[in-house]
């Protein structure tokens, strides 16, 4: 994390510096399966567009996942004819598997992918990757459901797409608008940490990646796109929808039980303005006290309203217990997010259970106060009851804050340091020090008229693309001379027998 920026300014992630270098800035992956007809026109059109509009060096990677037609021969011919094209062969199917394998082995700082049919207008490509190059965002997606998008497709696909995104919003609280558009990009340093958490190897891969990224607090940039439906698409809609719903259930269950270590990737990329020590802005204990008091005041008003309502049809003890229970659940949820900055659903059930223990202590204090009042007076006034409850709640509030801070939401920032990857610990993540190292300068393309495009490739190890034949998992065994990032291995046993694509 950088500390040299001045207080009060919004910190930015590292901008990739411009200059001459041998590594392409952008690696566009095209996952294909039996696309012998569309592959060559797609690559030629994409290459011409990038050469004409993209100001930095680029690479186009064809990720052939187990094609049985002449797609491998077409890929090899394009690789031989165009210097910026590379062919990558996997012997197992699955779009997610292809993207994970190629992205894990790529040395480009910005990684993208698009569907081979090029349904998305390529003019959106530069706006897609620009926030990643600048360091503003961690991921970027094209959206066909944005207000300014212009989309041409049938009613059936429109209904399925909108229904799927409504399911994501309702079940996983997703805030991005379009999970299925085949037009996405991610920073490589983010991918190295995020991809090991993504289990799916098929069409649900990018949806799962986006959900986990959003829950971890990463920034997702959306770009409105112009999109024309491909009537000859080979996607099996029913099977894809079924697999996606299974994926939604699996991810939702994992998030609810807190089994995903999302706290490890909450803030590893650049500075965060919420961590700044700024004059007149409370931080640490002072900030938590302010937040807790605000939440506590609102919770007390909510509790008193509930108590007054329940008191109309029940005794004081029952009304107090019901009002305190409901307000305690709301109070724990509000303090979890607003006071102690815990985001995502990881550990939410445990936090609520601990909050109920704290609720029990508050119930004992307030119920004891009411019992003492009833013993002192046989028929106390309603205003007297409220005054006693306010005093008891003040005492319970102080105790609640101490328990929340020390027990329910302890400060674990020291224990969430991301470990560096070693061969003996395949589930670890890249070290924070990796993010402090500057990226190599961006390779520029000549802009003088009449000059031909010839990206300057340095004499880097040829292990990433030294053959057109690859198997899933081989990229994990290849080492890179990259001082800024340790690569995460691809799981060699990553298979999915249900994946028929």
Coordinates of C-alpha atoms in Angstrom, one line a residue:
X1 CA 0.0 0.0 0.0
X2 CA 1.3 3.4 -1.0
X3 CA 1.7 6.0 1.8
X4 CA 3.4 8.8 -0.2
X5 CA 0.2 10.5 -1.4
X6 CA -1.0 13.6 0.4
X7 CA -3.9 13.3 2.8
X8 CA -7.3 14.5 1.5
X9 CA -6.8 13.4 -2.1
X10 CA -8.5 10.4 -3.5
X11 CA -5.9 7.6 -3.9
X12 CA -5.7 5.7 -7.2
X13 CA -4.4 2.3 -8.1
X14 CA -1.1 2.3 -10.0
X15 CA -1.4 3.7 -13.5
X16 CA 0.6 1.5 -15.9
X17 CA 3.3 3.9 -17.2
X18 CA 3.7 4.5 -20.9
X19 CA 7.0 3.7 -22.6
X20 CA 8.8 1.0 -24.6
X21 CA 8.7 -2.6 -23.3
X22 CA 8.5 -6.1 -24.6
X23 CA 5.3 -7.2 -22.9
X24 CA 2.0 -6.5 -24.6
X25 CA -0.3 -4.3 -22.5
X26 CA -3.5 -6.1 -23.5
X27 CA -4.1 -9.8 -24.1
X28 CA -7.5 -10.4 -25.7
X29 CA -8.5 -14.1 -25.4
X30 CA -11.0 -15.6 -27.8
X31 CA -12.3 -18.9 -26.4
X32 CA -13.4 -21.2 -29.2
X33 CA -14.9 -24.7 -29.7
X34 CA -15.4 -25.9 -33.3
X35 CA -15.4 -22.4 -34.8
X36 CA -13.6 -23.1 -38.0
X37 CA -16.0 -20.9 -39.9
X38 CA -16.0 -17.8 -37.8
X39 CA -12.5 -17.8 -36.2
X40 CA -10.5 -16.3 -39.1
X41 CA -12.9 -13.4 -39.9
X42 CA -13.1 -12.6 -36.1
X43 CA -9.4 -12.5 -35.6
X44 CA -8.7 -10.5 -38.7
X45 CA -11.4 -8.0 -37.8
X46 CA -10.2 -7.7 -34.2
X47 CA -6.5 -7.4 -35.2
X48 CA -7.3 -4.6 -37.7
X49 CA -9.3 -2.7 -35.1
X50 CA -6.6 -3.0 -32.5
X51 CA -3.9 -2.0 -34.9
X52 CA -5.8 1.0 -36.0
X53 CA -7.2 2.3 -32.6
X54 CA -5.3 0.8 -29.7
X55 CA -2.3 2.9 -28.7
X56 CA -0.2 0.2 -27.0
X57 CA 1.1 -3.2 -27.9
X58 CA -1.4 -6.0 -27.8
X59 CA -1.8 -9.7 -28.2
X60 CA -4.7 -11.8 -29.5
X61 CA -4.8 -15.3 -27.9
X62 CA -7.0 -18.0 -29.4
X63 CA -8.0 -20.4 -26.6
X64 CA -9.1 -23.6 -28.4
X65 CA -10.7 -25.8 -25.8
X66 CA -10.8 -29.3 -27.4
X67 CA -12.2 -28.5 -30.9
X68 CA -12.7 -31.5 -33.1
X69 CA -13.0 -29.7 -36.5
X70 CA -10.3 -27.8 -38.3
X71 CA -10.2 -25.0 -35.7
X72 CA -6.7 -26.0 -34.6
X73 CA -5.4 -25.7 -38.1
X74 CA -7.0 -22.3 -38.6
X75 CA -5.5 -21.1 -35.3
X76 CA -2.0 -22.3 -36.3
X77 CA -2.3 -20.5 -39.7
X78 CA -3.3 -17.3 -38.0
X79 CA -0.5 -17.5 -35.5
X80 CA 2.0 -18.0 -38.3
X81 CA 0.7 -15.2 -40.4
X82 CA 0.1 -12.5 -37.7
X83 CA 2.8 -11.7 -35.2
X84 CA 0.3 -10.5 -32.5
X85 CA -1.7 -13.8 -32.6
X86 CA -1.0 -16.8 -30.4
X87 CA -2.7 -20.1 -30.4
X88 CA -3.4 -22.0 -27.1
X89 CA -4.7 -25.5 -27.2
X90 CA -6.5 -27.3 -24.3
X91 CA -7.6 -30.9 -24.4
X92 CA -10.7 -30.3 -22.2
X93 CA -13.9 -28.4 -22.9
X94 CA -15.1 -25.4 -21.0
X95 CA -15.0 -21.7 -21.6
X96 CA -14.1 -21.0 -18.0
X97 CA -11.3 -23.5 -18.0
X98 CA -9.9 -21.9 -21.1
X99 CA -10.0 -18.4 -19.7
X100 CA -8.5 -19.5 -16.3
X101 CA -5.6 -21.3 -18.1
X102 CA -4.7 -18.6 -20.5
X103 CA -5.2 -15.7 -18.1
X104 CA -3.1 -17.5 -15.4
X105 CA -0.2 -17.9 -17.9
X106 CA -0.4 -14.5 -19.6
X107 CA 2.2 -11.8 -18.9
X108 CA 0.1 -8.9 -20.0
X109 CA -1.0 -6.5 -17.3
X110 CA -4.6 -6.3 -18.7
X111 CA -6.5 -9.4 -19.7
X112 CA -9.7 -9.4 -21.7
X113 CA -11.9 -11.8 -23.5
X114 CA -14.7 -11.7 -26.1
X115 CA -16.9 -14.1 -27.9
X116 CA -15.8 -15.3 -31.4
X117 CA -19.0 -14.1 -33.0
X118 CA -18.1 -10.4 -32.2
X119 CA -21.7 -9.6 -31.4
X120 CA -20.3 -6.6 -29.3
X121 CA -19.2 -3.6 -31.3
X122 CA -15.5 -3.3 -31.0
X123 CA -15.6 0.5 -30.4
X124 CA -16.3 -0.4 -26.8
X125 CA -13.0 -2.3 -26.3
X126 CA -10.9 0.8 -25.5
X127 CA -13.4 2.2 -23.0
X128 CA -13.5 -1.3 -21.5
X129 CA -9.8 -1.6 -20.8
X130 CA -9.0 2.1 -20.2
X131 CA -10.1 2.1 -16.5
X132 CA -7.9 -0.9 -15.9
X133 CA -4.8 0.7 -17.6
X134 CA -5.4 3.8 -15.5
X135 CA -5.7 1.9 -12.3
X136 CA -9.1 3.2 -11.6
X137 CA -10.9 -0.2 -11.6
X138 CA -10.1 -3.8 -11.0
X139 CA -12.5 -5.4 -13.5
X140 CA -14.6 -4.1 -16.5
X141 CA -17.6 -5.6 -18.2
X142 CA -19.7 -4.8 -21.2
X143 CA -23.4 -4.3 -20.4
X144 CA -26.3 -4.9 -22.8
X145 CA -28.8 -3.8 -20.2
X146 CA -27.5 -0.3 -19.6
X147 CA -29.8 2.5 -20.5
X148 CA -27.6 3.8 -23.3
X149 CA -26.8 0.4 -24.8
X150 CA -28.2 -0.4 -28.2
X151 CA -29.1 -4.1 -28.5
X152 CA -30.7 -6.1 -31.3
X153 CA -31.9 -9.6 -30.3
X154 CA -34.9 -11.8 -30.1
X155 CA -37.5 -11.7 -27.4
X156 CA -36.5 -15.2 -26.1
X157 CA -32.9 -14.3 -25.4
X158 CA -33.9 -10.9 -24.0
X159 CA -36.3 -12.5 -21.5
X160 CA -33.7 -15.1 -20.5
X161 CA -31.0 -12.5 -20.0
X162 CA -33.1 -10.2 -17.9
X163 CA -34.5 -13.0 -15.9
X164 CA -31.1 -14.4 -15.1
X165 CA -29.8 -11.0 -14.0
X166 CA -32.9 -10.5 -11.8
X167 CA -32.1 -13.9 -10.2
X168 CA -28.6 -12.7 -9.5
X169 CA -29.8 -9.5 -7.9
X170 CA -32.4 -11.3 -5.8
X171 CA -30.3 -14.2 -4.6
X172 CA -26.7 -13.0 -4.6
X173 CA -27.4 -9.2 -4.2
X174 CA -25.4 -8.6 -7.4
X175 CA -25.3 -4.9 -8.4
X176 CA -23.7 -5.3 -11.8
X177 CA -26.2 -5.2 -14.6
X178 CA -25.2 -7.8 -17.1
X179 CA -23.3 -11.0 -16.1
X180 CA -23.5 -12.9 -19.4
X181 CA -22.2 -10.4 -21.9
X182 CA -19.1 -12.0 -23.5
X183 CA -17.0 -8.9 -23.3
X184 CA -15.0 -8.5 -20.1
X185 CA -11.5 -7.5 -18.8
X186 CA -9.5 -7.8 -15.6
X187 CA -6.2 -6.6 -14.3
X188 CA -3.6 -9.4 -14.1
X189 CA -2.7 -8.7 -10.5
X190 CA -6.3 -9.0 -9.6
X191 CA -6.8 -12.2 -11.6
X192 CA -3.9 -13.9 -9.9
X193 CA -5.6 -13.5 -6.6
X194 CA -9.3 -13.9 -7.6
X195 CA -9.2 -16.8 -10.1
X196 CA -8.1 -19.5 -7.5
X197 CA -11.4 -18.8 -5.7
X198 CA -13.5 -19.4 -8.9
X199 CA -14.6 -23.1 -9.1
X200 CA -16.8 -23.1 -12.3
X201 CA -15.1 -24.2 -15.6
X202 CA -18.0 -23.5 -17.9
X203 CA -20.4 -20.7 -18.7
X204 CA -20.9 -19.7 -15.1
X205 CA -17.2 -18.9 -14.7
X206 CA -17.4 -15.1 -15.3
X207 CA -20.6 -14.7 -13.3
X208 CA -19.0 -16.4 -10.3
X209 CA -15.9 -14.2 -10.8
X210 CA -17.9 -11.0 -10.8
X211 CA -20.0 -12.0 -7.7
X212 CA -16.8 -12.8 -5.7
X213 CA -15.1 -9.6 -6.9
X214 CA -18.1 -7.5 -5.9
X215 CA -18.4 -9.2 -2.5
X216 CA -14.7 -8.6 -1.9
X217 CA -15.1 -4.9 -2.5
X218 CA -13.3 -4.7 -5.8
X219 CA -14.3 -2.1 -8.3
X220 CA -16.2 -3.2 -11.4
X221 CA -16.5 -0.8 -14.3
X222 CA -19.5 -1.1 -16.7
X223 CA -19.4 0.0 -20.3
X224 CA -22.7 0.3 -22.4
X225 CA -22.3 -1.7 -25.6
X226 CA -23.9 -2.0 -29.0
X227 CA -24.8 -5.6 -29.4
X228 CA -26.3 -7.6 -32.3
X229 CA -27.5 -11.2 -31.6
X230 CA -25.8 -14.0 -33.5
X231 CA -28.7 -16.2 -34.9
X232 CA -26.2 -19.1 -35.5
X233 CA -25.0 -19.2 -31.9
X234 CA -24.1 -22.8 -30.7
X235 CA -24.9 -22.1 -27.0
X236 CA -27.3 -24.6 -25.5
X237 CA -29.7 -22.2 -23.8
X238 CA -31.5 -24.7 -21.6
X239 CA -28.4 -26.5 -20.3
X240 CA -26.5 -23.3 -19.8
X241 CA -29.4 -21.9 -17.8
X242 CA -29.6 -25.0 -15.7
X243 CA -25.9 -25.0 -15.0
X244 CA -26.1 -21.3 -14.1
X245 CA -28.8 -21.8 -11.6
X246 CA -26.8 -24.6 -10.0
X247 CA -23.9 -22.2 -9.8
X248 CA -26.0 -19.5 -8.2
X249 CA -27.1 -22.0 -5.5
X250 CA -23.5 -23.2 -4.9
X251 CA -22.1 -19.6 -4.7
X252 CA -25.0 -18.4 -2.6
X253 CA -24.5 -21.3 -0.1
X254 CA -20.7 -20.6 0.1
X255 CA -21.3 -16.9 0.7
X256 CA -24.0 -17.6 3.4
X257 CA -21.7 -20.0 5.3
X258 CA -18.7 -17.8 5.0
X259 CA -16.5 -20.5 3.5
X260 CA -14.9 -18.2 1.0
X261 CA -11.9 -16.2 2.2
X262 CA -13.0 -13.0 0.6
X263 CA -11.4 -11.0 3.5
X264 CA -8.0 -11.8 2.0
X265 CA -8.7 -9.8 -1.2
X266 CA -10.8 -7.0 0.2
X267 CA -8.1 -4.3 -0.1
X268 CA -4.9 -5.6 -1.7
X269 CA -4.9 -3.4 -4.8
X270 CA -3.8 0.1 -4.2
X271 CA -4.7 2.6 -1.4
X272 CA -8.1 3.0 0.0
X273 CA -9.5 6.4 1.1
X274 CA -11.3 4.8 4.0
X275 CA -7.9 3.9 5.5
X276 CA -6.6 7.5 5.4
X277 CA -5.7 9.5 8.5
X278 CA -7.3 12.8 7.6
X279 CA -7.7 15.8 9.9
X280 CA -11.2 16.2 11.4
X281 CA -12.3 12.8 10.1
X282 CA -12.6 10.2 12.9
X283 CA -10.7 7.0 12.5
X284 CA -10.3 3.8 14.5
X285 CA -11.9 3.9 17.9
X286 CA -13.2 7.5 17.4
X287 CA -14.8 6.7 14.1
X288 CA -16.3 3.5 15.5
X289 CA -17.8 5.4 18.5
X290 CA -19.4 7.9 16.2
X291 CA -20.8 5.2 13.9
X292 CA -22.0 3.2 16.9
X293 CA -23.7 6.2 18.5
X294 CA -25.5 7.0 15.3
X295 CA -26.7 3.4 14.8
X296 CA -27.5 3.1 18.5
X297 CA -29.6 6.3 18.5
X298 CA -31.6 5.1 15.5
X299 CA -31.9 1.6 16.9
X300 CA -33.2 3.1 20.2
X301 CA -35.9 5.0 18.3
X302 CA -36.8 1.9 16.4
X303 CA -36.9 -0.1 19.6
X304 CA -39.2 2.4 21.4
X305 CA -41.6 2.4 18.4
X306 CA -41.7 -1.4 18.4
X307 CA -42.2 -1.5 22.1
X308 CA -45.1 1.0 22.0
X309 CA -46.7 -1.1 19.2
X310 CA -46.3 -4.4 20.9
X311 CA -47.5 -3.0 24.2
X312 CA -50.9 -2.4 22.7
X313 CA -51.7 -6.2 22.7
X314 CA -49.2 -7.7 25.2
X315 CA -47.6 -7.2 28.6
X316 CA -44.5 -5.1 29.2
X317 CA -42.1 -8.1 29.4
X318 CA -43.3 -9.7 26.2
X319 CA -43.4 -6.3 24.4
X320 CA -39.9 -5.5 25.6
X321 CA -38.5 -9.0 24.5
X322 CA -40.0 -8.8 21.0
X323 CA -39.0 -5.2 20.4
X324 CA -35.4 -5.8 21.7
X325 CA -35.1 -9.0 19.5
X326 CA -36.1 -7.3 16.3
X327 CA -34.1 -4.1 17.0
X328 CA -31.0 -6.2 18.0
X329 CA -30.9 -8.0 14.6
X330 CA -31.2 -4.7 12.8
X331 CA -28.6 -3.1 15.1
X332 CA -26.1 -5.9 14.5
X333 CA -26.5 -5.8 10.8
X334 CA -26.1 -2.0 10.7
X335 CA -23.1 -2.0 13.0
X336 CA -21.5 -4.8 11.0
X337 CA -21.5 -2.7 7.8
X338 CA -21.4 0.9 9.0
X339 CA -19.5 0.9 12.2
X340 CA -17.0 -1.9 11.8
X341 CA -16.8 -1.9 8.0
X342 CA -17.5 -5.7 7.5
X343 CA -18.8 -6.2 3.9
X344 CA -20.1 -9.3 2.2
X345 CA -22.1 -12.1 3.8
X346 CA -19.0 -14.1 5.0
X347 CA -19.5 -14.7 8.8
X348 CA -22.8 -12.9 8.8
X349 CA -24.6 -15.8 10.5
X350 CA -21.9 -16.1 13.2
X351 CA -22.1 -12.3 13.8
X352 CA -25.8 -12.4 14.2
X353 CA -25.5 -15.4 16.6
X354 CA -22.9 -13.4 18.7
X355 CA -25.2 -10.4 18.5
X356 CA -28.0 -12.4 20.0
X357 CA -25.8 -13.2 22.9
X358 CA -25.2 -9.5 23.4
X359 CA -29.0 -9.1 23.0
X360 CA -29.5 -11.5 25.9
X361 CA -27.4 -9.4 28.1
X362 CA -29.4 -6.3 27.1
X363 CA -32.6 -8.2 27.7
X364 CA -31.5 -9.1 31.2
X365 CA -30.7 -5.5 32.0
X366 CA -33.9 -4.0 30.6
X367 CA -36.1 -6.8 31.9
X368 CA -34.5 -6.5 35.3
X369 CA -35.2 -2.8 35.3
X370 CA -38.9 -3.4 34.4
X371 CA -39.1 -6.0 37.1
X372 CA -37.7 -3.5 39.6
X373 CA -40.1 -0.8 38.5
X374 CA -43.1 -3.2 38.8
X375 CA -41.9 -4.1 42.3
X376 CA -41.7 -0.5 43.3
X377 CA -45.1 0.5 41.7
X378 CA -48.1 -1.7 41.0
X379 CA -49.2 0.5 38.0
X380 CA -46.4 2.6 36.7
X381 CA -47.1 5.3 34.0
X382 CA -46.1 4.5 30.4
X383 CA -43.7 7.5 30.4
X384 CA -42.0 6.1 33.5
X385 CA -41.6 2.8 31.8
X386 CA -40.0 4.5 28.8
X387 CA -37.6 6.5 31.1
X388 CA -36.5 3.4 32.9
X389 CA -36.0 1.6 29.6
X390 CA -33.9 4.4 28.2
X391 CA -31.6 4.4 31.2
X392 CA -31.3 0.6 31.0
X393 CA -30.6 0.8 27.3
X394 CA -27.8 3.3 27.8
X395 CA -26.0 0.9 30.1
X396 CA -26.6 -1.9 27.7
X397 CA -25.4 0.2 24.8
X398 CA -22.0 0.8 26.5
X399 CA -21.6 -2.9 27.2
X400 CA -22.8 -3.8 23.6
X401 CA -20.1 -1.6 22.1
X402 CA -17.3 -3.1 24.1
X403 CA -18.5 -6.6 23.3
X404 CA -18.9 -5.7 19.6
X405 CA -15.4 -4.3 19.4
X406 CA -13.6 -6.9 21.3
X407 CA -15.6 -10.1 20.5
X408 CA -18.1 -9.8 17.6
X409 CA -16.1 -7.6 15.2
X410 CA -12.5 -7.6 16.4
X411 CA -9.9 -5.8 14.2
X412 CA -8.3 -8.6 12.1
X413 CA -6.5 -6.5 9.6
X414 CA -3.2 -7.8 10.9
X415 CA -4.2 -11.4 10.4
X416 CA -5.5 -10.9 6.8
X417 CA -2.1 -10.2 5.2
X418 CA -2.0 -12.1 1.9
X419 CA 0.7 -14.7 1.8
X420 CA 3.0 -15.1 -1.2
X421 CA 2.6 -18.2 -3.3
X422 CA 5.0 -21.0 -2.9
X423 CA 4.9 -24.5 -4.5
X424 CA 4.1 -26.1 -1.2
X425 CA 1.1 -23.9 -0.5
X426 CA -1.1 -23.9 -3.6
X427 CA -4.0 -22.1 -2.0
X428 CA -2.0 -19.0 -1.0
X429 CA -2.2 -15.7 -2.8
X430 CA 0.3 -13.1 -4.1
X431 CA 2.1 -11.1 -1.5
X432 CA 1.1 -7.4 -1.0
X433 CA 4.7 -6.5 -1.8
X434 CA 4.0 -7.5 -5.4
X435 CA 1.5 -4.7 -5.8
X436 CA 4.0 -2.2 -4.7
X437 CA 6.3 -2.9 -7.6
X438 CA 5.7 -0.7 -10.6
X439 CA 4.5 -2.4 -13.8
X440 CA 6.9 -2.3 -16.7
X441 CA 6.4 0.6 -19.1
X442 CA 3.6 0.2 -21.6
X443 CA 4.9 -0.7 -25.1
X444 CA 4.0 2.0 -27.6
X445 CA 3.1 1.4 -31.2
X446 CA 4.7 3.7 -33.9
X447 CA 2.3 6.4 -34.9
X448 CA 4.3 7.9 -37.8
X449 CA 2.5 7.6 -41.2
X450 CA 3.8 4.9 -43.3
X451 CA 5.4 2.9 -40.5
X452 CA 4.4 -0.7 -40.1
X453 CA 3.3 -2.1 -36.8
X454 CA 5.9 -4.3 -35.2
X455 CA 5.6 -4.6 -31.5
X456 CA 8.8 -4.9 -29.6
X457 CA 8.9 -8.2 -27.9
X458 CA 11.7 -8.6 -25.4
X459 CA 13.7 -11.7 -25.1
X460 CA 11.4 -13.0 -22.3
X461 CA 11.1 -16.7 -21.7
X462 CA 9.3 -18.4 -24.4
X463 CA 7.6 -20.8 -22.0
X464 CA 4.2 -19.1 -22.3
X465 CA 3.7 -19.6 -26.0
X466 CA 6.4 -21.9 -27.3
X467 CA 4.0 -24.4 -28.7
X468 CA 0.5 -24.6 -30.1
X469 CA -0.3 -27.7 -28.1
X470 CA -1.2 -27.3 -24.5
X471 CA -3.1 -29.3 -22.0
X472 CA -5.1 -27.9 -19.1
X473 CA -2.7 -27.4 -16.2
X474 CA 0.5 -27.2 -18.2
X475 CA 0.6 -23.5 -17.8
X476 CA 0.9 -24.0 -14.1
X477 CA 4.2 -25.8 -14.6
X478 CA 5.8 -22.9 -16.5
X479 CA 7.7 -20.3 -14.7
X480 CA 8.0 -16.6 -15.7
X481 CA 10.7 -14.0 -15.3
X482 CA 8.2 -11.6 -13.8
X483 CA 9.4 -9.8 -10.7
X484 CA 6.1 -8.2 -9.9
X485 CA 3.8 -11.2 -9.6
X486 CA 3.8 -14.8 -8.7
X487 CA 1.5 -16.9 -10.9
X488 CA -1.2 -19.0 -9.4
X489 CA -1.2 -22.6 -10.7
X490 CA -4.1 -23.9 -12.6
X491 CA -5.6 -27.0 -11.0
X492 CA -4.7 -30.0 -13.2
X493 CA -7.7 -31.9 -12.0
X494 CA -10.1 -29.2 -12.9
X495 CA -12.7 -31.2 -14.8
X496 CA -16.4 -31.0 -15.1
X497 CA -18.1 -34.0 -16.7
X498 CA -21.4 -32.0 -17.1
X499 CA -19.7 -29.5 -19.4
X500 CA -20.7 -30.6 -22.9
X501 CA -19.6 -27.5 -24.7

